[in-house]
XYZ file of C-alpha atoms in Angstrom:
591
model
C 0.000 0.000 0.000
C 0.884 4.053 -0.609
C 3.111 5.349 1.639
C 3.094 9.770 2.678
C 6.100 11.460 3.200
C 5.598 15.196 4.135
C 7.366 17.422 1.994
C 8.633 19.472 4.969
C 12.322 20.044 3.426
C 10.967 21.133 0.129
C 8.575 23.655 1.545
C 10.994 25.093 3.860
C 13.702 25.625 0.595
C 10.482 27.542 -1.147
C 9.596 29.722 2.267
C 13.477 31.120 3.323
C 15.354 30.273 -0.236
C 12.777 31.284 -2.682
C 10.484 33.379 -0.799
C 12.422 34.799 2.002
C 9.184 35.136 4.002
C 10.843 36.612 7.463
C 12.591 38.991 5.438
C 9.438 39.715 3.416
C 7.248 43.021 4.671
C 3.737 41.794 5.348
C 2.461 41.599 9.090
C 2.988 38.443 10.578
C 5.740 37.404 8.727
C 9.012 38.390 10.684
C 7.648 35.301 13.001
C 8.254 33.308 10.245
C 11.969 32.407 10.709
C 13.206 28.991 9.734
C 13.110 27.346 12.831
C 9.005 28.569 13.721
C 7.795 26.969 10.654
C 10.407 23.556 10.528
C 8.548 23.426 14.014
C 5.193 23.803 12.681
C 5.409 21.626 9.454
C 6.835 18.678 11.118
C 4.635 18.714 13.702
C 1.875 18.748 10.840
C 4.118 16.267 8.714
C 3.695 13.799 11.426
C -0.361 14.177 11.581
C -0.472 13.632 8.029
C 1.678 10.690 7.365
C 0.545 9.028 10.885
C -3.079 9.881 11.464
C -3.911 10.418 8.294
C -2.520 8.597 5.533
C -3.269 5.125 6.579
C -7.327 6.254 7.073
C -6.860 7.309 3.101
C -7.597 3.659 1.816
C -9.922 2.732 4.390
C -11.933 6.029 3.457
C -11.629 5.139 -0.286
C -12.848 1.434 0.710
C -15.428 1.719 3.239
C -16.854 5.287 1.668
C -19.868 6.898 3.340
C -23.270 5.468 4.382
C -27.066 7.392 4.607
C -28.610 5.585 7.559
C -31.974 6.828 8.317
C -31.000 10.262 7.750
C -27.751 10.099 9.158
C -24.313 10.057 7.317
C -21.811 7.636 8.801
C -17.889 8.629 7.720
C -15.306 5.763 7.099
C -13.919 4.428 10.357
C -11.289 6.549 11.991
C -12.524 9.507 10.689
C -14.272 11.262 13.384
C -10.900 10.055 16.263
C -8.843 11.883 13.175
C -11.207 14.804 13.143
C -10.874 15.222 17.387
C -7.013 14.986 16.944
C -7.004 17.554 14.879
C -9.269 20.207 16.775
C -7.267 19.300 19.752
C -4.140 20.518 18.128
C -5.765 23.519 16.886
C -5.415 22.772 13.143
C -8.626 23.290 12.166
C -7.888 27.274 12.369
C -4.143 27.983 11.826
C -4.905 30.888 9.814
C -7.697 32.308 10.768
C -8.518 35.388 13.735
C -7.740 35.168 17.593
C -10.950 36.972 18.371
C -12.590 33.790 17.325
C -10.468 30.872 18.151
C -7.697 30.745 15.385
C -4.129 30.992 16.002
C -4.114 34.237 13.163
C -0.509 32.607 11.350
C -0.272 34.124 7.627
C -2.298 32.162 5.118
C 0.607 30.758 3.757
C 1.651 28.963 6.075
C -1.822 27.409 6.322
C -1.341 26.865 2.537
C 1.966 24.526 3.340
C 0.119 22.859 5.860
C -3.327 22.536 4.205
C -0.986 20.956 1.328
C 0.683 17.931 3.585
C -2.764 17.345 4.790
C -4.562 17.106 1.540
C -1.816 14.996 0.176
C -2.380 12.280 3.242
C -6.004 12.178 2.918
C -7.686 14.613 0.589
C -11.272 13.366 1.266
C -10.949 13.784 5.108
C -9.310 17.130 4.514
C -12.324 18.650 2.434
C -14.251 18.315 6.076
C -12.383 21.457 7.267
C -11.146 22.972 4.284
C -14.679 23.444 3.420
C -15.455 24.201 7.145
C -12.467 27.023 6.749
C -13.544 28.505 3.847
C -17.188 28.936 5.034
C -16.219 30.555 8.162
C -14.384 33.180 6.019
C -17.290 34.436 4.066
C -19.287 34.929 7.271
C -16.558 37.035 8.728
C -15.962 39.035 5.728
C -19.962 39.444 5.056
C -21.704 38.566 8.412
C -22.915 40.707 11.306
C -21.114 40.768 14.491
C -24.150 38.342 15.684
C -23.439 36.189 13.225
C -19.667 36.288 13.715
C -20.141 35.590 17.433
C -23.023 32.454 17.016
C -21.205 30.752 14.548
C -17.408 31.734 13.902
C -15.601 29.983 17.526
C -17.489 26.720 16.355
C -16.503 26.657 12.703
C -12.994 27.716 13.460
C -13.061 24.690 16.110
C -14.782 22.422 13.709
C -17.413 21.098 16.257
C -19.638 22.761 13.842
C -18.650 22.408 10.252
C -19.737 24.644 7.165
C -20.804 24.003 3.653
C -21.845 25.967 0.066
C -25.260 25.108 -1.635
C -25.075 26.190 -5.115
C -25.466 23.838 -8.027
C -28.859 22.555 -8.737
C -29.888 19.328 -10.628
C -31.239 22.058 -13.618
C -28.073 24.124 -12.994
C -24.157 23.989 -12.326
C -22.259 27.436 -13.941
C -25.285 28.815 -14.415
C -26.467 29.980 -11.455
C -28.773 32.280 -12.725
C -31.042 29.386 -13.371
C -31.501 28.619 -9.889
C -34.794 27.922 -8.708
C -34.473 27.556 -4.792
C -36.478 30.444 -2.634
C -36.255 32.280 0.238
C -39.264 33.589 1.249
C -38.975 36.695 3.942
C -40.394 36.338 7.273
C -41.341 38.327 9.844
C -38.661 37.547 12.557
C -36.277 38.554 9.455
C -35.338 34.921 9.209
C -36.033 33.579 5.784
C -37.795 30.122 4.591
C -35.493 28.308 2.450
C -37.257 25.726 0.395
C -35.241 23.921 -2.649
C -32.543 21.243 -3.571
C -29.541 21.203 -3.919
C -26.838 18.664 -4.960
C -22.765 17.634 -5.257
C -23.057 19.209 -1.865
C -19.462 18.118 -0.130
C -19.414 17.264 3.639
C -23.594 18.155 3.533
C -24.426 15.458 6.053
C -21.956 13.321 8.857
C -21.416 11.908 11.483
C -18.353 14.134 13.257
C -19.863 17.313 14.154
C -22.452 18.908 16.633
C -23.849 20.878 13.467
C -23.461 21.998 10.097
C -23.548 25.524 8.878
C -25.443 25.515 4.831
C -24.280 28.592 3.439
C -27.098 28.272 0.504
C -27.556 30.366 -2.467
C -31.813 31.061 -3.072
C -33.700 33.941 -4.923
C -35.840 36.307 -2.674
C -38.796 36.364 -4.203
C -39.603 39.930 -6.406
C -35.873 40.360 -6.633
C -33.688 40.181 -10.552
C -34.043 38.113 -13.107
C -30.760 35.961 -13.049
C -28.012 36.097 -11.329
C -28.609 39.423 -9.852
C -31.695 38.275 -8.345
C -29.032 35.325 -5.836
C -28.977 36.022 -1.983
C -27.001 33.862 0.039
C -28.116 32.393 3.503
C -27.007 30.966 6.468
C -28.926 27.605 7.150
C -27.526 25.651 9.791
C -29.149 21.940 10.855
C -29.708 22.716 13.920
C -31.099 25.826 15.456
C -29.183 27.966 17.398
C -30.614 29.323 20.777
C -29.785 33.081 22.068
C -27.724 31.154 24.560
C -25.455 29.080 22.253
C -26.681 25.920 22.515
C -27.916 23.674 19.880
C -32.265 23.951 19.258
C -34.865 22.271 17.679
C -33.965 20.385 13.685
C -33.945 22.764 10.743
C -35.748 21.903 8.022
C -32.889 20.703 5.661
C -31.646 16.948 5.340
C -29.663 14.896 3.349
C -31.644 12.544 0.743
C -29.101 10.843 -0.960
C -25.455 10.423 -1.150
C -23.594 10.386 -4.771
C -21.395 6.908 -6.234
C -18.428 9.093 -6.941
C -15.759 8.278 -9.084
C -12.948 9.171 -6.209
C -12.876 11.084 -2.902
C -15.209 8.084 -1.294
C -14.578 9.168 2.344
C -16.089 12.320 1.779
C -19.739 12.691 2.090
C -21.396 14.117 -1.170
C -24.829 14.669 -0.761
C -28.155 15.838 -2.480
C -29.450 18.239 0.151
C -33.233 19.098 0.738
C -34.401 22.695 1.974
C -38.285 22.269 3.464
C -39.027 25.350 4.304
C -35.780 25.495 6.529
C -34.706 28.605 8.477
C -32.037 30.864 7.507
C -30.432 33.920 7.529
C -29.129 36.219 5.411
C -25.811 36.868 4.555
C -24.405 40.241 3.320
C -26.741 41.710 1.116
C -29.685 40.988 -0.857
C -29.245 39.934 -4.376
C -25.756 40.394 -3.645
C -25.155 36.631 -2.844
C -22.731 35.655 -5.405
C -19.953 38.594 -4.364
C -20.451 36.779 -0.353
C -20.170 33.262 -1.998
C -16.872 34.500 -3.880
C -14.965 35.188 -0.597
C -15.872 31.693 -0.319
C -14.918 30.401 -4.164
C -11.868 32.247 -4.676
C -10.215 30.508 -1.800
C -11.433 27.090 -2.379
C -10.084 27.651 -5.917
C -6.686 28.179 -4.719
C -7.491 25.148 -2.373
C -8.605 22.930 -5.143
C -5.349 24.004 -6.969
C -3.417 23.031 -3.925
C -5.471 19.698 -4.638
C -3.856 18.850 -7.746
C -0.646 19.622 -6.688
C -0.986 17.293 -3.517
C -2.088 14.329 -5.173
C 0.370 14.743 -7.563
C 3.008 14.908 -5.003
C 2.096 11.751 -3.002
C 1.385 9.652 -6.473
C 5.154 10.887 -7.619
C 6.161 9.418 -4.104
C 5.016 6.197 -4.221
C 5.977 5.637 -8.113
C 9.428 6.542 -7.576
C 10.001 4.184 -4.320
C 8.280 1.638 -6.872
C 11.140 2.781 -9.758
C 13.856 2.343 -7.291
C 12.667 -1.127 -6.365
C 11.019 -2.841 -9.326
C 13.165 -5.476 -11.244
C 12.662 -4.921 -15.216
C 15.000 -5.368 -17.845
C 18.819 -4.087 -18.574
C 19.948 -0.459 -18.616
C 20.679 -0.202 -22.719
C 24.272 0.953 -21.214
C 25.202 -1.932 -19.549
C 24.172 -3.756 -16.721
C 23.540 -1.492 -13.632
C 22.727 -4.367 -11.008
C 24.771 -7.279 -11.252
C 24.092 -8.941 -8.440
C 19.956 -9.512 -9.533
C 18.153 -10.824 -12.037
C 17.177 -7.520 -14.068
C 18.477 -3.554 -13.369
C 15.586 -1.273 -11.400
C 13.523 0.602 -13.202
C 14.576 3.837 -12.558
C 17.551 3.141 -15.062
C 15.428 3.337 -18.525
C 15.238 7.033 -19.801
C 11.147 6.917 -20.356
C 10.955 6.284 -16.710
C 13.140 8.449 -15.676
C 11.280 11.231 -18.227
C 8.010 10.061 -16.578
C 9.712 10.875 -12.980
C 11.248 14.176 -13.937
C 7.780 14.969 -15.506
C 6.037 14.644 -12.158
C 9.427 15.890 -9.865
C 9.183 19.191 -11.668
C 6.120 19.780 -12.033
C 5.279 19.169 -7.922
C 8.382 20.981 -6.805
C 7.855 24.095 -9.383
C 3.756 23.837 -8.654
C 4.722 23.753 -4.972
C 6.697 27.435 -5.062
C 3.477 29.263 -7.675
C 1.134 27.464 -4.787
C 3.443 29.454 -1.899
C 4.151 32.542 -3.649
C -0.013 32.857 -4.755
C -0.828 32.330 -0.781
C 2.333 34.906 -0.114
C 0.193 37.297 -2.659
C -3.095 36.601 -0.963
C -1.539 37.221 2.604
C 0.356 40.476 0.893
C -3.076 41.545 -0.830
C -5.098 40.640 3.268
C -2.385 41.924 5.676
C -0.698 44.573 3.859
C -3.714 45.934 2.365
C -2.251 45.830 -0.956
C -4.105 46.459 -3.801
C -1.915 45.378 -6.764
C -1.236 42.179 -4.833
C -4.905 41.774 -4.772
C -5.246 42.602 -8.855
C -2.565 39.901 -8.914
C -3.791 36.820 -7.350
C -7.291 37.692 -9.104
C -5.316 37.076 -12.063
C -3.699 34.031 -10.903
C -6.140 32.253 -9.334
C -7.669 30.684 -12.389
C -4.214 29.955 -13.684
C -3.425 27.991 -9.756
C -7.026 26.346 -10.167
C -7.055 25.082 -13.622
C -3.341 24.900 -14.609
C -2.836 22.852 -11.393
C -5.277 20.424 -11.275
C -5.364 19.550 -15.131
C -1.114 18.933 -14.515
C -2.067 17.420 -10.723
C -3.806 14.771 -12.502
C -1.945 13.921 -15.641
C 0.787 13.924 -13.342
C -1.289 10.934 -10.877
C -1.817 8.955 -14.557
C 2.001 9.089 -15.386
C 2.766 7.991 -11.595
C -0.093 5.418 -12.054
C 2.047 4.177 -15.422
C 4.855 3.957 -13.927
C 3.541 0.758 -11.675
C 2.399 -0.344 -15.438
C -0.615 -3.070 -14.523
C 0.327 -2.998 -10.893
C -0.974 0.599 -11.137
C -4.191 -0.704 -11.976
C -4.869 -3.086 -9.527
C -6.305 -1.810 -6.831
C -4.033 -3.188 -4.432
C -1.323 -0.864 -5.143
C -3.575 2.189 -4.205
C -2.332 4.103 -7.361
C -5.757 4.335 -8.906
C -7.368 5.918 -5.838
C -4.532 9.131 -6.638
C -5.656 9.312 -10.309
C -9.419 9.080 -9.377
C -9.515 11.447 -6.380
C -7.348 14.191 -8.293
C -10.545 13.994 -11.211
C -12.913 16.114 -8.756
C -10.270 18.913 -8.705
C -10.721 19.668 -12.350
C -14.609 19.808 -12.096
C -15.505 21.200 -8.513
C -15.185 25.001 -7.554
C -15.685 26.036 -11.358
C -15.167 23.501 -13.902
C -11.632 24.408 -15.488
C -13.176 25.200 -18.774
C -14.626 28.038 -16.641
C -11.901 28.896 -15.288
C -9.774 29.672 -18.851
C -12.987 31.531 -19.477
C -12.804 33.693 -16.643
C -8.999 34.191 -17.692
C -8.987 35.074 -20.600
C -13.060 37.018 -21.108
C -12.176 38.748 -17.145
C -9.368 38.679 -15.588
C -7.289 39.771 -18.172
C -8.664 43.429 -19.073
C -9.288 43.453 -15.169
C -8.217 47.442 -14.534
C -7.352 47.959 -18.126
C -4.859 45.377 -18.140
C -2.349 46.190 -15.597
C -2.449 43.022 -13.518
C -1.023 41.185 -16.610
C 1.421 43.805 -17.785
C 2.451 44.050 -14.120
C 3.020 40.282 -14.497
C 5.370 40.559 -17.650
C 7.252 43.433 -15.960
C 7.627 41.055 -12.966
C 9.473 38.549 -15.585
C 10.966 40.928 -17.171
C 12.450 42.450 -14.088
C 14.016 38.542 -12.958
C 15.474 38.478 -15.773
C 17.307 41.431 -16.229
C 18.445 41.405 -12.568
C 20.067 37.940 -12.680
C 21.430 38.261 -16.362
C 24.681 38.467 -15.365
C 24.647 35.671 -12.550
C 27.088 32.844 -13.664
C 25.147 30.316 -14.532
C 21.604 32.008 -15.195
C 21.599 31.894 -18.754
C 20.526 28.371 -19.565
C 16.927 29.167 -17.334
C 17.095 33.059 -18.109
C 16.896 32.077 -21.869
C 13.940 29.966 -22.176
C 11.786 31.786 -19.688
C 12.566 34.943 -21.835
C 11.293 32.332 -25.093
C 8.165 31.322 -23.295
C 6.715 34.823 -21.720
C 7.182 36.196 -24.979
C 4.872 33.375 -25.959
C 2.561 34.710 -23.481
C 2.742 37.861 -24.747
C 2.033 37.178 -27.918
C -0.986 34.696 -27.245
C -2.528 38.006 -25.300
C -1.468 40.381 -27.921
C -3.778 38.273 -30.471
C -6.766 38.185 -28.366
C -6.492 42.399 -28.114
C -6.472 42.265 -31.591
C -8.654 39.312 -32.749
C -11.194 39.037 -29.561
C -13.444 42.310 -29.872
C -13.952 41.598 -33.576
C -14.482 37.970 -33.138
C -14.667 36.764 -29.537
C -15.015 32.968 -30.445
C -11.560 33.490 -31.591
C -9.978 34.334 -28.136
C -12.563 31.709 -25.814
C -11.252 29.120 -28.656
C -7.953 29.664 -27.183
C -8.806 30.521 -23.706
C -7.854 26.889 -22.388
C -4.545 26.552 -23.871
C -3.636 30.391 -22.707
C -4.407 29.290 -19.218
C -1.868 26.470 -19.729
C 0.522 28.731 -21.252
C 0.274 30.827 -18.458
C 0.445 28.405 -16.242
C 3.806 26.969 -17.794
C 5.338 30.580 -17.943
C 4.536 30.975 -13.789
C 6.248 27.470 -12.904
C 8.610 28.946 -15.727
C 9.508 31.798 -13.442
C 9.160 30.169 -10.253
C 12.166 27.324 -11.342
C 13.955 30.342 -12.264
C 13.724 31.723 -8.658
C 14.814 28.369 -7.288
C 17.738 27.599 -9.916
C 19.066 30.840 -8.226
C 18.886 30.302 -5.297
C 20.129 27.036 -5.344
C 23.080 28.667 -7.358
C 23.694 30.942 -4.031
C 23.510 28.179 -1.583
C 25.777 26.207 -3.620
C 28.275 29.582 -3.884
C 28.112 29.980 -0.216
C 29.157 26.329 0.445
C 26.266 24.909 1.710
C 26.390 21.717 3.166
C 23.230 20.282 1.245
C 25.094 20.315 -2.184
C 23.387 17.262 -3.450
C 19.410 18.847 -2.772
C 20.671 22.549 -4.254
C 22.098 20.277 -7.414
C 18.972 17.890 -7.769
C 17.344 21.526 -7.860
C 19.359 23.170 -10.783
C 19.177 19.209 -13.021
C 15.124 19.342 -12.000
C 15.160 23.063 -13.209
C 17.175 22.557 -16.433
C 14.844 19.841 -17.050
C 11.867 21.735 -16.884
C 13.040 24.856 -19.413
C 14.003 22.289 -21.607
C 11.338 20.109 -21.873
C 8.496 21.189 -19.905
C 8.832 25.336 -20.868
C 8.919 24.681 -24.783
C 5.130 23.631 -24.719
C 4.035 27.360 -24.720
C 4.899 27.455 -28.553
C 2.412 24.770 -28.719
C -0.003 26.320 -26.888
C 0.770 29.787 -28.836
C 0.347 28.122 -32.306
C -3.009 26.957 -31.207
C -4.484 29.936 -29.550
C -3.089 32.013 -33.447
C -5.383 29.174 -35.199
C -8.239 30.846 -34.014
C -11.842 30.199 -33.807
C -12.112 28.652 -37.325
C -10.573 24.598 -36.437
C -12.637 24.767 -33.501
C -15.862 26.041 -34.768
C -15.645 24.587 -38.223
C -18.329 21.876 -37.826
C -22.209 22.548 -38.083
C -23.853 20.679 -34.968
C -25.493 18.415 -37.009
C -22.298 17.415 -38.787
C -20.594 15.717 -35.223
């Protein structure tokens, strides 16, 4: 069976090497010195290769059962659960005033990573838990703050978000679930909704529905979408826990992966709720929520990647197949390891370069987000808006090809279940579909977020590249990553340069290319972020450091990726310049 190791050395080289986050001038992060977080992530390293790795089969096994109402969670789940609110994991991140331990978001992000790798369907419990309890304190009222926020950050209540409908998924102006006003200014929330995650179980005292409905008399569409707080159990003025609310859980989804978490079709009977924020202003409260499970989803990818690259090459190191075509590499046994024929070795430096250069643009978007939240930073903010469909989409579409090569690498053993390969490559699916299907997300890329304030977020981004590599031009060594990632962000560039021109006229032309601009962007930032770590490796290994063989695995891993990762933006460039015409060629009735 899979084995976890928690990246805690590579995550530390991305934080002080790369990042130099005590140095870095955002509150909260001169507490950040090396031996503060080494303290934190192995302490977290140890939860998630010891608690909860070895529950990640017997979630993906046993699954979830709907018992007379009632959602029972694989065994081990709910002890896992208690662990973790005991060592206050459940709010790293988040306020004092309500029960968090307020550390910068991206160290949450390195944490939330280890975790997710371990046991991603266990991990959604929280992560969705965290993400809810950040809309309401962004859009709630101090009541609401104070009646739900020290539970949700404790996880003894949990949270949710009710959007998609069995008539409607992106489209949520199509939603038909109501909210009819009442005269206690509670509202009666009466609809269904489904692919709800962690909707019904067994491990807490209650769960917080934040539900999207349509107050009746408001817009047509999505202007007309409110968003309420529903939780299954009353509260009383006093805190404790009232009469059943009038949602429940009908049925629980056969999912293709992610078995241990509890996806549920959820039915509102005239249930009580609040609202939250504004009316008809539901979807901007719902996108405090979104925009961080995006970046969490992304983190996703990247984790599943990470502990499917693992496992495949212990198995490469191990596995008896054939001769190395250069001679014989292990004498002493019947056959040479795996790990000696080049297409497994391109397989493995594939998935090693993608994980360690996903890893730093995961840590440098949550050092943007904590930049944009703490420093009050506005162009930080324009910048991770930007980014985050690139960390969502590019992410998990790479997380999961990455979980099939791993997967390969195992060649039939990888498809027997007993290897506990597959369960990798079908839990990393969800990521591409869930929080905004990444089709959605190129779309939001390339029709939004790119004239977002006339452009500048991008051009800030190419000055930002543009900047790296003048500064380091001169560096010995450099050239050989300076080079390409010159070659590829002028790729970039370009792709954006023919949308300006092309897109107005004929916008089929740019949203035919949106998907492979989001990869090219995507390749460019990973592009950049391997150039980061090639130089800082090159310091460490100037400066003598006594880890020469990591800092020299870092500049062959980063050589590898500008020369055979980085060249796939021409690809990506010659497709976008086809336009709309290969794409949109066909009448329906010809397919």
């Amino acid at each position: 069976m899979p084995n976890y190791t928690a990246p805690t050395k590579d995550i530390q080289f991305v934080l002080h090497n790369v990042l130099n986050v005590s140095q870095a001038d955002i509150p909260g992060y001169a507490e950040l010195d090396a031996e503060f977080t080494a303290a934190v992530l192995d302490e977290a390293g140890k939860i998630a290769s010891e608690v909860l790795q070895p529950l990640n089969a017997v979630g993906d096994t046993e699954g979830c059962k709907l018992e007379n109402g009632v959602v029972r969670t694989p065994t081990g789940f709910k002890a896992a659960l208690d662990q973790m609110r005991e060592g206050g994991w459940t709010a790293l991140d988040l306020p004092v005033e309500f029960g968090g331990q307020n550390m910068p978001y991206i160290l949450g992000t390195a944490v939330g990573e280890m975790f997710s790798g371990a046991n991603q369907a266990f991990t959604m419990y929280q992560g969705l838990t965290h993400g809810a309890a950040s809309a309401i304190l962004v859009h709630g009222t101090e009541a609401q703050k104070a009646t739900y926020l020290p539970k949700m950050f404790s996880c003894d209540w949990t949270g949710t978000m009710n959007l998609t409908e069995p008539h409607c998924g992106t489209d949520l102006g199509l939603m038909r679930t109501k909210a009819e006003p009442q005269d206690d200014g509670s509202y009666q929330i009466s609809g269904q909704k489904i692919f709800i995650s962690s909707g019904e179980h067994d491990m807490a005292d209650n769960i917080v529905h934040l539900v999207l409905a349509k107050i009746p008399g408001g817009p047509e569409g999505i202007k007309g979408v409110s968003l309420f707080i529903v939780p299954k159990f009353l509260v009383n003025e006093d805190g404790s826990l009232g009469e059943r609310n009038g949602v429940a859980c009908s049925k629980i989804e056969e999912k293709m992966g992610i078995h241990g978490n509890s996806t549920c079709v959820m039915d509102y009977d005239g249930a009580k709720g609040w609202l939250l924020g504004e009316k008809h202003k539901g979807m901007r409260a719902m996108f405090t929520m979104m925009n961080e499970a995006r970046i969490g989803v992304g983190m996703q990818g990247l984790a599943q990647a990470e502990i499917a690259y693992q496992n495949a090459l212990e198995y490469a190191k191990d596995r008896l197949q054939g001769r190395a075509v250069t001679g014989t590499e292990n004498p002493e046994g019947p056959a040479d390891p795996l790990i000696v024929h080049p297409d497994i070795r391109r397989s493995l430096m594939d998935q090693k370069s993608f994980v360690e250069g996903g890893r730093a643009f995961l840590l440098w978007s949550a050092q943007l987000i904590d930049r944009s939240h703490r420093g009050d930073d506005a162009a930080a903010e324009g910048l991770i808006s930007l980014m985050t469909p690139v960390v969502k989409g590019f992410l998990t579409d790479e997380g999961y090809d990455m979980t099939v090569q791993a997967q390969q690498v195992y060649g039939g053993h990888g498809y027997i279940e007993e290897s506990g390969m597959s369960q990798f490559t079908r839990d990393a699916r969800i990521a591409m579909i869930y929080e905004g299907a990444n089709g959605v997300q190129a779309l939001d890329l390339v029709g939004r977020k790119l004239a977002l304030d006339s452009g500048k977020h991008v051009m800030a981004f190419f000055d930002m590249v543009k900047s790296f590599c003048k500064d380091n031009a001169d560096m010995d060594g450099m050239a050989e990553f300076i080079e390409p990632l010159k070659a590829a962000s002028k790729d970039l560039q370009a792709a954006g340069m023919f949308f300006m021109q092309n897109g107005m006229k004929n916008p089929n032309a740019a949203l035919a290319g949106s998907y492979d601009f989001m990869h090219l962007f995507g390749h460019v930032c990973l592009g950049l972020m391997w150039g980061r770590m090639a130089r800082a490796a090159l310091v460490e290994l100037e400066g003598g450091s006594g880890d020469t063989a990591f800092y020299q695995a870092k500049l062959v891993t980063a050589r590898y990726y500008m020369q055979r990762r980085l060249p796939a933006t021409g690809m990506h460039l010659a497709r976008i310049q086809s336009g709309a015409d290969p794409v949109m060629g066909l009448s329906v009735d010809q397919f």
